[in-house]
Amino acid sequence: MNIDPKSLRLFLLVLERGTISGAAEQFHIAPAAVSKRLSDLEQQLGAALIERSNKGVYPTAAGKSLAAMAQRLLDDMDAMGALMRDFAGGATGNVRIAANLSSITQFLPQALSSFMARHPKVRVSLEERISAGVAQAVADNNADLGVLIRGVGSAEVEYYDYRQDQLVLLVSANHPLAGRNELAFSETLDFDYVGMHTGSHPNLLLLRAASELERTWRCRVQVTSYDAQCRMIEAGLGIGVLPRSVAQSYVQSLGLVMCVIKESWTARRVALCVRSRYSLSPAARLLMDHLLQN
C-alpha cells in the first residue's frame, strides 16, 4: 500500500480544523483538492474516514484509528528526516545521562568514548545516582537517558535491555573465607561487611536476602565508591559484594580474593530507560542507539 504522507497530513489537519475549507486555507490549496485527496485516501484504504455535516467534519471509527497511527507514522518520518540531517551535518546538542555506579564503572567509559569520537559536536553530561534515583530523574525530565539495574525504579519510563553483570564477594587475602572459590550467602553472614551508601542496589539485595534467611546483615562500614570499599576490605574491616568486572581489577591491584556467591540474585540485568524513545532529541536518540549496539 503506497499512501502519500501529504494525504495523511491533510487528513489530520481536516480533523484538527474541523472543516475541509479550514484545512485547505492552512495548506494553501483549493478545498476541492483536499476533498479529492480524502476521497482517494478512503478509496485506497477501503473505509470511510470522515462524516460531513453542516457543522463540520467528524472522524468515523476507522478515521479515529487511522488518525492515531498516522500521527505516529508522520512523527517517525519527521524524526527520521531530522536524524538524517544531523548525520549529514554532524549531530549537535547536549544529552544528559543519569547512571548507577556499577554502570558508570563497567559499561559507559568505552561506550561514551567511542560515541563522542564519532559525534564530537554532541556534549554528554553524566551524573551518578542510585538506580531508583536514575529512573526518577528520567521520569522528571532531569535526564534524557538512564542506565540502571532492571526492576528498580519508576513505571513511568520505558526500559530497554542493555547489559548483564554478576555480583561476587571480595575478601582480604588472610580472611577465613579466602580459601573458598564459591559459597552460599548464608555462610557470609557471620562476618562484618563493608557496604555501599544507603539505598544502593547491592545493599538492598543483601538486606533482603539476609531477611529471607531470618538473619542480620552486619554492615560495619558504608562508603560511596568501589575504591574506598576495596581499601576497607584490604584493611580487614569487612567483606564486600561488587560487580565481577570491577572486583577483578582489585583482585589484581590489592591482592584481594574473589568468591562466587551461589545465589540467583547475584545475576543482575542492566537496562537503559527513557521517558519515550520517540520524544528523544536526535542527539539523545543517536546516543541511545549507540549504547544499545555497543
PDB file of C-alpha atoms in Angstrom:
ATOM      1  CA  MET A   1       0.000   0.000   0.000  1.00  0.00           C
ATOM      2  CA  ASN A   2       1.532   3.283  -1.149  1.00  0.00           C
ATOM      3  CA  ILE A   3      -0.033   6.093   0.903  1.00  0.00           C
ATOM      4  CA  ASP A   4       1.082   9.667   0.252  1.00  0.00           C
ATOM      5  CA  PRO A   5       2.237  11.303   3.543  1.00  0.00           C
ATOM      6  CA  LYS A   6       0.783  14.580   2.285  1.00  0.00           C
ATOM      7  CA  SER A   7      -2.663  12.992   2.210  1.00  0.00           C
ATOM      8  CA  LEU A   8      -2.221  11.834   5.802  1.00  0.00           C
ATOM      9  CA  ARG A   9      -1.157  15.322   6.882  1.00  0.00           C
ATOM     10  CA  LEU A  10      -4.205  16.789   5.131  1.00  0.00           C
ATOM     11  CA  PHE A  11      -6.463  14.226   6.796  1.00  0.00           C
ATOM     12  CA  LEU A  12      -5.100  15.118  10.263  1.00  0.00           C
ATOM     13  CA  LEU A  13      -5.374  18.817   9.515  1.00  0.00           C
ATOM     14  CA  VAL A  14      -9.023  18.425   8.447  1.00  0.00           C
ATOM     15  CA  LEU A  15      -9.778  16.723  11.767  1.00  0.00           C
ATOM     16  CA  GLU A  16      -7.883  19.386  13.678  1.00  0.00           C
ATOM     17  CA  ARG A  17      -9.611  22.320  11.941  1.00  0.00           C
ATOM     18  CA  GLY A  18     -12.985  20.620  11.749  1.00  0.00           C
ATOM     19  CA  THR A  19     -13.631  21.732   8.154  1.00  0.00           C
ATOM     20  CA  ILE A  20     -12.203  20.982   4.739  1.00  0.00           C
ATOM     21  CA  SER A  21     -12.094  24.677   3.885  1.00  0.00           C
ATOM     22  CA  GLY A  22     -10.128  25.464   7.037  1.00  0.00           C
ATOM     23  CA  ALA A  23      -7.551  22.777   6.234  1.00  0.00           C
ATOM     24  CA  ALA A  24      -7.344  23.958   2.616  1.00  0.00           C
ATOM     25  CA  GLU A  25      -6.690  27.522   3.728  1.00  0.00           C
ATOM     26  CA  GLN A  26      -3.899  26.492   6.071  1.00  0.00           C
ATOM     27  CA  PHE A  27      -2.363  24.172   3.429  1.00  0.00           C
ATOM     28  CA  HIS A  28      -2.753  26.840   0.703  1.00  0.00           C
ATOM     29  CA  ILE A  29      -4.644  24.601  -1.715  1.00  0.00           C
ATOM     30  CA  ALA A  30      -8.214  24.554  -3.027  1.00  0.00           C
ATOM     31  CA  PRO A  31     -10.918  22.875  -0.904  1.00  0.00           C
ATOM     32  CA  ALA A  32     -11.792  20.671  -3.884  1.00  0.00           C
ATOM     33  CA  ALA A  33      -8.208  19.376  -3.933  1.00  0.00           C
ATOM     34  CA  VAL A  34      -8.409  18.499  -0.233  1.00  0.00           C
ATOM     35  CA  SER A  35     -11.739  16.747  -0.751  1.00  0.00           C
ATOM     36  CA  LYS A  36     -10.282  14.785  -3.688  1.00  0.00           C
ATOM     37  CA  ARG A  37      -7.295  13.638  -1.658  1.00  0.00           C
ATOM     38  CA  LEU A  38      -9.547  12.479   1.183  1.00  0.00           C
ATOM     39  CA  SER A  39     -11.792  10.582  -1.219  1.00  0.00           C
ATOM     40  CA  ASP A  40      -8.743   8.937  -2.821  1.00  0.00           C
ATOM     41  CA  LEU A  41      -7.430   8.000   0.632  1.00  0.00           C
ATOM     42  CA  GLU A  42     -10.770   6.449   1.608  1.00  0.00           C
ATOM     43  CA  GLN A  43     -10.889   4.509  -1.644  1.00  0.00           C
ATOM     44  CA  GLN A  44      -7.323   3.291  -1.203  1.00  0.00           C
ATOM     45  CA  LEU A  45      -7.991   2.132   2.367  1.00  0.00           C
ATOM     46  CA  GLY A  46     -11.460   0.783   1.628  1.00  0.00           C
ATOM     47  CA  ALA A  47     -13.074   2.554   4.571  1.00  0.00           C
ATOM     48  CA  ALA A  48     -14.966   5.787   5.215  1.00  0.00           C
ATOM     49  CA  LEU A  49     -12.776   8.099   7.296  1.00  0.00           C
ATOM     50  CA  ILE A  50     -14.910  11.195   7.827  1.00  0.00           C
ATOM     51  CA  GLU A  51     -18.535  12.209   8.126  1.00  0.00           C
ATOM     52  CA  ARG A  52     -19.615  15.570   6.715  1.00  0.00           C
ATOM     53  CA  SER A  53     -22.382  17.713   8.192  1.00  0.00           C
ATOM     54  CA  ASN A  54     -23.446  21.338   8.059  1.00  0.00           C
ATOM     55  CA  LYS A  55     -21.496  21.838  11.309  1.00  0.00           C
ATOM     56  CA  GLY A  56     -18.210  20.454  10.001  1.00  0.00           C
ATOM     57  CA  VAL A  57     -16.295  17.213   9.592  1.00  0.00           C
ATOM     58  CA  TYR A  58     -16.082  14.358  12.112  1.00  0.00           C
ATOM     59  CA  PRO A  59     -13.954  11.185  12.060  1.00  0.00           C
ATOM     60  CA  THR A  60     -15.566   7.772  11.768  1.00  0.00           C
ATOM     61  CA  ALA A  61     -14.358   4.916  13.961  1.00  0.00           C
ATOM     62  CA  ALA A  62     -11.929   3.977  11.167  1.00  0.00           C
ATOM     63  CA  GLY A  63     -10.887   7.625  10.918  1.00  0.00           C
ATOM     64  CA  LYS A  64     -10.072   7.799  14.625  1.00  0.00           C
ATOM     65  CA  SER A  65      -7.915   4.692  14.375  1.00  0.00           C
ATOM     66  CA  LEU A  66      -6.141   5.993  11.295  1.00  0.00           C
ATOM     67  CA  ALA A  67      -5.529   9.371  12.939  1.00  0.00           C
ATOM     68  CA  ALA A  68      -3.619   7.785  15.831  1.00  0.00           C
ATOM     69  CA  MET A  69      -1.497   5.611  13.525  1.00  0.00           C
ATOM     70  CA  ALA A  70      -0.945   8.420  11.033  1.00  0.00           C
ATOM     71  CA  GLN A  71       0.331  10.758  13.734  1.00  0.00           C
ATOM     72  CA  ARG A  72       2.863   8.180  14.934  1.00  0.00           C
ATOM     73  CA  LEU A  73       3.951   7.457  11.367  1.00  0.00           C
ATOM     74  CA  LEU A  74       4.411  11.118  10.491  1.00  0.00           C
ATOM     75  CA  ASP A  75       6.274  11.751  13.763  1.00  0.00           C
ATOM     76  CA  ASP A  76       8.619   8.886  12.881  1.00  0.00           C
ATOM     77  CA  MET A  77       9.160  10.286   9.389  1.00  0.00           C
ATOM     78  CA  ASP A  78       9.898  13.733  10.799  1.00  0.00           C
ATOM     79  CA  ALA A  79      12.312  12.242  13.328  1.00  0.00           C
ATOM     80  CA  MET A  80      13.977  10.200  10.580  1.00  0.00           C
ATOM     81  CA  GLY A  81      14.445  13.317   8.474  1.00  0.00           C
ATOM     82  CA  ALA A  82      15.910  15.225  11.417  1.00  0.00           C
ATOM     83  CA  LEU A  83      18.229  12.336  12.245  1.00  0.00           C
ATOM     84  CA  MET A  84      19.493  12.057   8.689  1.00  0.00           C
ATOM     85  CA  ARG A  85      20.091  15.815   8.527  1.00  0.00           C
ATOM     86  CA  ASP A  86      22.117  15.507  11.702  1.00  0.00           C
ATOM     87  CA  PHE A  87      24.141  12.682  10.173  1.00  0.00           C
ATOM     88  CA  ALA A  88      24.789  14.799   7.110  1.00  0.00           C
ATOM     89  CA  GLY A  89      25.788  17.924   9.010  1.00  0.00           C
ATOM     90  CA  GLY A  90      27.193  16.393  12.179  1.00  0.00           C
ATOM     91  CA  ALA A  91      24.866  15.883  15.124  1.00  0.00           C
ATOM     92  CA  THR A  92      24.852  18.599  17.752  1.00  0.00           C
ATOM     93  CA  GLY A  93      23.218  19.003  21.137  1.00  0.00           C
ATOM     94  CA  ASN A  94      23.534  18.072  24.791  1.00  0.00           C
ATOM     95  CA  VAL A  95      22.497  14.711  26.232  1.00  0.00           C
ATOM     96  CA  ARG A  96      22.001  14.232  29.968  1.00  0.00           C
ATOM     97  CA  ILE A  97      22.629  10.749  31.386  1.00  0.00           C
ATOM     98  CA  ALA A  98      21.888   9.512  34.894  1.00  0.00           C
ATOM     99  CA  ALA A  99      23.503   6.180  35.750  1.00  0.00           C
ATOM    100  CA  ASN A 100      24.224   3.968  38.729  1.00  0.00           C
ATOM    101  CA  LEU A 101      27.810   3.499  39.882  1.00  0.00           C
ATOM    102  CA  SER A 102      28.290  -0.025  38.532  1.00  0.00           C
ATOM    103  CA  SER A 103      27.232   1.045  35.013  1.00  0.00           C
ATOM    104  CA  ILE A 104      29.480   4.108  35.125  1.00  0.00           C
ATOM    105  CA  THR A 105      32.378   1.912  36.181  1.00  0.00           C
ATOM    106  CA  GLN A 106      31.793  -1.098  33.925  1.00  0.00           C
ATOM    107  CA  PHE A 107      29.988  -0.140  30.740  1.00  0.00           C
ATOM    108  CA  LEU A 108      29.858   3.570  29.986  1.00  0.00           C
ATOM    109  CA  PRO A 109      33.505   4.744  29.718  1.00  0.00           C
ATOM    110  CA  GLN A 110      34.341   2.958  26.472  1.00  0.00           C
ATOM    111  CA  ALA A 111      30.848   3.357  25.015  1.00  0.00           C
ATOM    112  CA  LEU A 112      30.806   7.114  25.631  1.00  0.00           C
ATOM    113  CA  SER A 113      34.363   7.490  24.372  1.00  0.00           C
ATOM    114  CA  SER A 114      33.577   5.824  21.047  1.00  0.00           C
ATOM    115  CA  PHE A 115      30.316   7.781  20.688  1.00  0.00           C
ATOM    116  CA  MET A 116      31.946  11.148  21.300  1.00  0.00           C
ATOM    117  CA  ALA A 117      34.734  10.309  18.875  1.00  0.00           C
ATOM    118  CA  ARG A 118      32.092   9.765  16.163  1.00  0.00           C
ATOM    119  CA  HIS A 119      29.973  12.759  17.200  1.00  0.00           C
ATOM    120  CA  PRO A 120      32.317  15.429  18.573  1.00  0.00           C
ATOM    121  CA  LYS A 121      29.609  18.129  18.443  1.00  0.00           C
ATOM    122  CA  VAL A 122      27.415  16.281  20.941  1.00  0.00           C
ATOM    123  CA  ARG A 123      28.032  17.144  24.587  1.00  0.00           C
ATOM    124  CA  VAL A 124      27.290  14.416  27.139  1.00  0.00           C
ATOM    125  CA  SER A 125      26.790  15.177  30.822  1.00  0.00           C
ATOM    126  CA  LEU A 126      26.823  12.217  33.208  1.00  0.00           C
ATOM    127  CA  GLU A 127      25.504  12.143  36.770  1.00  0.00           C
ATOM    128  CA  GLU A 128      25.790   9.252  39.221  1.00  0.00           C
ATOM    129  CA  ARG A 129      22.639   8.228  41.101  1.00  0.00           C
ATOM    130  CA  ILE A 130      21.312   5.086  42.754  1.00  0.00           C
ATOM    131  CA  SER A 131      19.120   3.052  40.393  1.00  0.00           C
ATOM    132  CA  ALA A 132      15.821   4.288  41.861  1.00  0.00           C
ATOM    133  CA  GLY A 133      17.098   7.849  41.520  1.00  0.00           C
ATOM    134  CA  VAL A 134      18.084   7.208  37.899  1.00  0.00           C
ATOM    135  CA  ALA A 135      14.546   6.215  36.931  1.00  0.00           C
ATOM    136  CA  GLN A 136      13.098   9.175  38.804  1.00  0.00           C
ATOM    137  CA  ALA A 137      15.488  11.606  37.122  1.00  0.00           C
ATOM    138  CA  VAL A 138      14.352  10.377  33.708  1.00  0.00           C
ATOM    139  CA  ALA A 139      10.670  10.446  34.685  1.00  0.00           C
ATOM    140  CA  ASP A 140      11.078  14.033  35.978  1.00  0.00           C
ATOM    141  CA  ASN A 141      12.897  15.137  32.801  1.00  0.00           C
ATOM    142  CA  ASN A 142      16.105  15.813  34.726  1.00  0.00           C
ATOM    143  CA  ALA A 143      17.896  13.299  32.480  1.00  0.00           C
ATOM    144  CA  ASP A 144      17.367  12.174  28.878  1.00  0.00           C
ATOM    145  CA  LEU A 145      18.747   8.649  29.314  1.00  0.00           C
ATOM    146  CA  GLY A 146      19.136   6.448  32.351  1.00  0.00           C
ATOM    147  CA  VAL A 147      21.281   3.371  32.993  1.00  0.00           C
ATOM    148  CA  LEU A 148      20.205   1.296  35.974  1.00  0.00           C
ATOM    149  CA  ILE A 149      19.526  -2.152  37.385  1.00  0.00           C
ATOM    150  CA  ARG A 150      16.406  -3.649  35.798  1.00  0.00           C
ATOM    151  CA  GLY A 151      13.450  -3.978  38.139  1.00  0.00           C
ATOM    152  CA  VAL A 152      14.303  -0.873  40.164  1.00  0.00           C
ATOM    153  CA  GLY A 153      12.563   2.455  39.708  1.00  0.00           C
ATOM    154  CA  SER A 154       9.618   4.155  38.098  1.00  0.00           C
ATOM    155  CA  ALA A 155       6.883   2.628  35.953  1.00  0.00           C
ATOM    156  CA  GLU A 156       6.609   5.952  34.123  1.00  0.00           C
ATOM    157  CA  VAL A 157       9.579   5.276  31.845  1.00  0.00           C
ATOM    158  CA  GLU A 158      10.416   2.834  29.037  1.00  0.00           C
ATOM    159  CA  TYR A 159      13.069   0.168  29.692  1.00  0.00           C
ATOM    160  CA  TYR A 160      15.420  -1.488  27.188  1.00  0.00           C
ATOM    161  CA  ASP A 161      17.736  -4.398  27.993  1.00  0.00           C
ATOM    162  CA  TYR A 162      21.346  -3.229  27.910  1.00  0.00           C
ATOM    163  CA  ARG A 163      23.851  -5.447  29.745  1.00  0.00           C
ATOM    164  CA  GLN A 164      24.230  -8.074  32.463  1.00  0.00           C
ATOM    165  CA  ASP A 165      26.553  -8.240  35.418  1.00  0.00           C
ATOM    166  CA  GLN A 166      27.124 -10.525  38.390  1.00  0.00           C
ATOM    167  CA  LEU A 167      27.819  -9.678  41.993  1.00  0.00           C
ATOM    168  CA  VAL A 168      30.675 -11.517  43.702  1.00  0.00           C
ATOM    169  CA  LEU A 169      32.232 -11.490  47.157  1.00  0.00           C
ATOM    170  CA  LEU A 170      35.615  -9.883  47.855  1.00  0.00           C
ATOM    171  CA  VAL A 171      37.624 -10.700  50.971  1.00  0.00           C
ATOM    172  CA  SER A 172      41.151  -9.905  52.135  1.00  0.00           C
ATOM    173  CA  ALA A 173      43.869 -12.462  51.484  1.00  0.00           C
ATOM    174  CA  ASN A 174      44.024 -13.520  55.152  1.00  0.00           C
ATOM    175  CA  HIS A 175      40.273 -13.710  55.738  1.00  0.00           C
ATOM    176  CA  PRO A 176      38.758 -17.082  56.819  1.00  0.00           C
ATOM    177  CA  LEU A 177      36.738 -17.191  53.571  1.00  0.00           C
ATOM    178  CA  ALA A 178      39.759 -16.541  51.345  1.00  0.00           C
ATOM    179  CA  GLY A 179      40.220 -20.224  50.579  1.00  0.00           C
ATOM    180  CA  ARG A 180      36.714 -20.647  49.142  1.00  0.00           C
ATOM    181  CA  ASN A 181      36.012 -20.429  45.414  1.00  0.00           C
ATOM    182  CA  GLU A 182      32.251 -20.358  45.940  1.00  0.00           C
ATOM    183  CA  LEU A 183      29.881 -20.307  48.868  1.00  0.00           C
ATOM    184  CA  ALA A 184      26.287 -19.734  49.937  1.00  0.00           C
ATOM    185  CA  PHE A 185      25.294 -16.278  51.082  1.00  0.00           C
ATOM    186  CA  SER A 186      24.318 -17.660  54.489  1.00  0.00           C
ATOM    187  CA  GLU A 187      27.979 -18.590  55.082  1.00  0.00           C
ATOM    188  CA  THR A 188      28.990 -14.926  54.866  1.00  0.00           C
ATOM    189  CA  LEU A 189      26.580 -13.595  57.490  1.00  0.00           C
ATOM    190  CA  ASP A 190      28.843 -14.414  60.428  1.00  0.00           C
ATOM    191  CA  PHE A 191      31.219 -11.688  59.196  1.00  0.00           C
ATOM    192  CA  ASP A 192      31.098  -7.901  59.051  1.00  0.00           C
ATOM    193  CA  TYR A 193      30.522  -6.245  55.701  1.00  0.00           C
ATOM    194  CA  VAL A 194      31.770  -3.110  54.020  1.00  0.00           C
ATOM    195  CA  GLY A 195      28.720  -1.817  52.190  1.00  0.00           C
ATOM    196  CA  MET A 196      27.949   0.926  49.715  1.00  0.00           C
ATOM    197  CA  HIS A 197      25.940   4.040  50.576  1.00  0.00           C
ATOM    198  CA  THR A 198      22.350   3.835  51.814  1.00  0.00           C
ATOM    199  CA  GLY A 199      19.841   2.967  49.094  1.00  0.00           C
ATOM    200  CA  SER A 200      22.355   1.337  46.758  1.00  0.00           C
ATOM    201  CA  HIS A 201      21.135  -1.771  44.956  1.00  0.00           C
ATOM    202  CA  PRO A 202      23.739  -4.200  46.442  1.00  0.00           C
ATOM    203  CA  ASN A 203      22.824  -3.059  49.968  1.00  0.00           C
ATOM    204  CA  LEU A 204      19.118  -3.614  49.301  1.00  0.00           C
ATOM    205  CA  LEU A 205      19.790  -7.081  47.873  1.00  0.00           C
ATOM    206  CA  LEU A 206      21.920  -8.081  50.852  1.00  0.00           C
ATOM    207  CA  LEU A 207      19.398  -6.789  53.378  1.00  0.00           C
ATOM    208  CA  ARG A 208      16.549  -8.609  51.610  1.00  0.00           C
ATOM    209  CA  ALA A 209      18.493 -11.862  51.264  1.00  0.00           C
ATOM    210  CA  ALA A 210      19.506 -11.821  54.940  1.00  0.00           C
ATOM    211  CA  SER A 211      15.929 -11.071  55.996  1.00  0.00           C
ATOM    212  CA  GLU A 212      14.650 -14.047  53.994  1.00  0.00           C
ATOM    213  CA  LEU A 213      17.095 -16.220  55.939  1.00  0.00           C
ATOM    214  CA  GLU A 214      15.931 -14.586  59.195  1.00  0.00           C
ATOM    215  CA  ARG A 215      19.498 -13.399  59.738  1.00  0.00           C
ATOM    216  CA  THR A 216      21.121  -9.997  60.204  1.00  0.00           C
ATOM    217  CA  TRP A 217      23.341  -8.357  57.607  1.00  0.00           C
ATOM    218  CA  ARG A 218      26.111  -6.710  59.615  1.00  0.00           C
ATOM    219  CA  CYS A 219      27.287  -3.639  57.727  1.00  0.00           C
ATOM    220  CA  ARG A 220      30.205  -2.206  59.695  1.00  0.00           C
ATOM    221  CA  VAL A 221      31.290   0.486  57.228  1.00  0.00           C
ATOM    222  CA  GLN A 222      29.467   2.306  54.422  1.00  0.00           C
ATOM    223  CA  VAL A 223      31.303   4.056  51.576  1.00  0.00           C
ATOM    224  CA  THR A 224      30.426   5.796  48.309  1.00  0.00           C
ATOM    225  CA  SER A 225      32.920   4.276  45.868  1.00  0.00           C
ATOM    226  CA  TYR A 226      34.290   0.882  44.909  1.00  0.00           C
ATOM    227  CA  ASP A 227      37.832   2.066  45.533  1.00  0.00           C
ATOM    228  CA  ALA A 228      37.005   3.031  49.118  1.00  0.00           C
ATOM    229  CA  GLN A 229      35.110  -0.225  49.615  1.00  0.00           C
ATOM    230  CA  CYS A 230      38.056  -2.319  48.450  1.00  0.00           C
ATOM    231  CA  ARG A 231      40.543  -0.338  50.537  1.00  0.00           C
ATOM    232  CA  MET A 232      38.416  -1.072  53.607  1.00  0.00           C
ATOM    233  CA  ILE A 233      38.237  -4.759  52.680  1.00  0.00           C
ATOM    234  CA  GLU A 234      42.013  -4.827  52.234  1.00  0.00           C
ATOM    235  CA  ALA A 235      42.404  -3.275  55.694  1.00  0.00           C
ATOM    236  CA  GLY A 236      40.350  -6.094  57.224  1.00  0.00           C
ATOM    237  CA  LEU A 237      37.310  -4.021  58.168  1.00  0.00           C
ATOM    238  CA  GLY A 238      34.909  -6.403  56.486  1.00  0.00           C
ATOM    239  CA  ILE A 239      33.970  -8.300  53.331  1.00  0.00           C
ATOM    240  CA  GLY A 240      32.086  -6.809  50.408  1.00  0.00           C
ATOM    241  CA  VAL A 241      29.955  -7.501  47.350  1.00  0.00           C
ATOM    242  CA  LEU A 242      30.872  -5.911  43.991  1.00  0.00           C
ATOM    243  CA  PRO A 243      30.217  -6.493  40.282  1.00  0.00           C
ATOM    244  CA  ARG A 244      32.582  -9.152  38.957  1.00  0.00           C
ATOM    245  CA  SER A 245      34.365  -6.993  36.366  1.00  0.00           C
ATOM    246  CA  VAL A 246      35.011  -4.308  38.982  1.00  0.00           C
ATOM    247  CA  ALA A 247      36.161  -6.837  41.556  1.00  0.00           C
ATOM    248  CA  GLN A 248      38.665  -8.412  39.165  1.00  0.00           C
ATOM    249  CA  SER A 249      40.701  -5.215  38.898  1.00  0.00           C
ATOM    250  CA  TYR A 250      41.030  -5.006  42.694  1.00  0.00           C
ATOM    251  CA  VAL A 251      41.952  -8.675  42.940  1.00  0.00           C
ATOM    252  CA  GLN A 252      44.980  -7.795  40.846  1.00  0.00           C
ATOM    253  CA  SER A 253      45.858  -4.405  42.318  1.00  0.00           C
ATOM    254  CA  LEU A 254      45.190  -5.022  46.033  1.00  0.00           C
ATOM    255  CA  GLY A 255      45.650  -8.783  46.275  1.00  0.00           C
ATOM    256  CA  LEU A 256      42.050  -9.405  47.331  1.00  0.00           C
ATOM    257  CA  VAL A 257      40.323 -12.758  46.874  1.00  0.00           C
ATOM    258  CA  MET A 258      37.107 -13.159  44.852  1.00  0.00           C
ATOM    259  CA  CYS A 259      34.457 -15.771  45.706  1.00  0.00           C
ATOM    260  CA  VAL A 260      31.303 -16.697  43.783  1.00  0.00           C
ATOM    261  CA  ILE A 261      28.071 -16.423  45.790  1.00  0.00           C
ATOM    262  CA  LYS A 262      25.749 -19.276  44.817  1.00  0.00           C
ATOM    263  CA  GLU A 263      22.525 -17.260  44.756  1.00  0.00           C
ATOM    264  CA  SER A 264      20.296 -16.356  41.796  1.00  0.00           C
ATOM    265  CA  TRP A 265      20.006 -12.726  42.897  1.00  0.00           C
ATOM    266  CA  THR A 266      23.672 -12.118  42.189  1.00  0.00           C
ATOM    267  CA  ALA A 267      22.902 -12.076  38.426  1.00  0.00           C
ATOM    268  CA  ARG A 268      21.613  -8.611  37.520  1.00  0.00           C
ATOM    269  CA  ARG A 269      20.144  -7.161  34.337  1.00  0.00           C
ATOM    270  CA  VAL A 270      21.164  -3.639  33.422  1.00  0.00           C
ATOM    271  CA  ALA A 271      18.736  -1.512  31.406  1.00  0.00           C
ATOM    272  CA  LEU A 272      18.514   1.812  29.601  1.00  0.00           C
ATOM    273  CA  CYS A 273      15.455   3.908  30.368  1.00  0.00           C
ATOM    274  CA  VAL A 274      13.876   6.907  28.638  1.00  0.00           C
ATOM    275  CA  ARG A 275      10.587   8.746  29.001  1.00  0.00           C
ATOM    276  CA  SER A 276       9.778   7.982  25.362  1.00  0.00           C
ATOM    277  CA  ARG A 277      12.127   6.838  22.654  1.00  0.00           C
ATOM    278  CA  TYR A 278      10.144   8.813  20.081  1.00  0.00           C
ATOM    279  CA  SER A 279      10.386  12.063  22.043  1.00  0.00           C
ATOM    280  CA  LEU A 280      14.190  11.984  22.331  1.00  0.00           C
ATOM    281  CA  SER A 281      16.209  14.673  20.632  1.00  0.00           C
ATOM    282  CA  PRO A 282      18.212  13.473  17.604  1.00  0.00           C
ATOM    283  CA  ALA A 283      21.430  13.587  19.644  1.00  0.00           C
ATOM    284  CA  ALA A 284      19.894  11.593  22.517  1.00  0.00           C
ATOM    285  CA  ARG A 285      18.480   9.018  20.106  1.00  0.00           C
ATOM    286  CA  LEU A 286      21.865   8.686  18.442  1.00  0.00           C
ATOM    287  CA  LEU A 287      23.450   8.013  21.823  1.00  0.00           C
ATOM    288  CA  MET A 288      20.755   5.558  22.851  1.00  0.00           C
ATOM    289  CA  ASP A 289      21.145   3.586  19.612  1.00  0.00           C
ATOM    290  CA  HIS A 290      24.931   3.622  20.043  1.00  0.00           C
ATOM    291  CA  LEU A 291      24.711   2.261  23.602  1.00  0.00           C
ATOM    292  CA  LEU A 292      22.309  -0.497  22.608  1.00  0.00           C
ATOM    293  CA  GLN A 293      24.555  -1.559  19.710  1.00  0.00           C
ATOM    294  CA  ASN A 294      27.899  -1.429  21.546  1.00  0.00           C
TER     295      ASN A 294
END
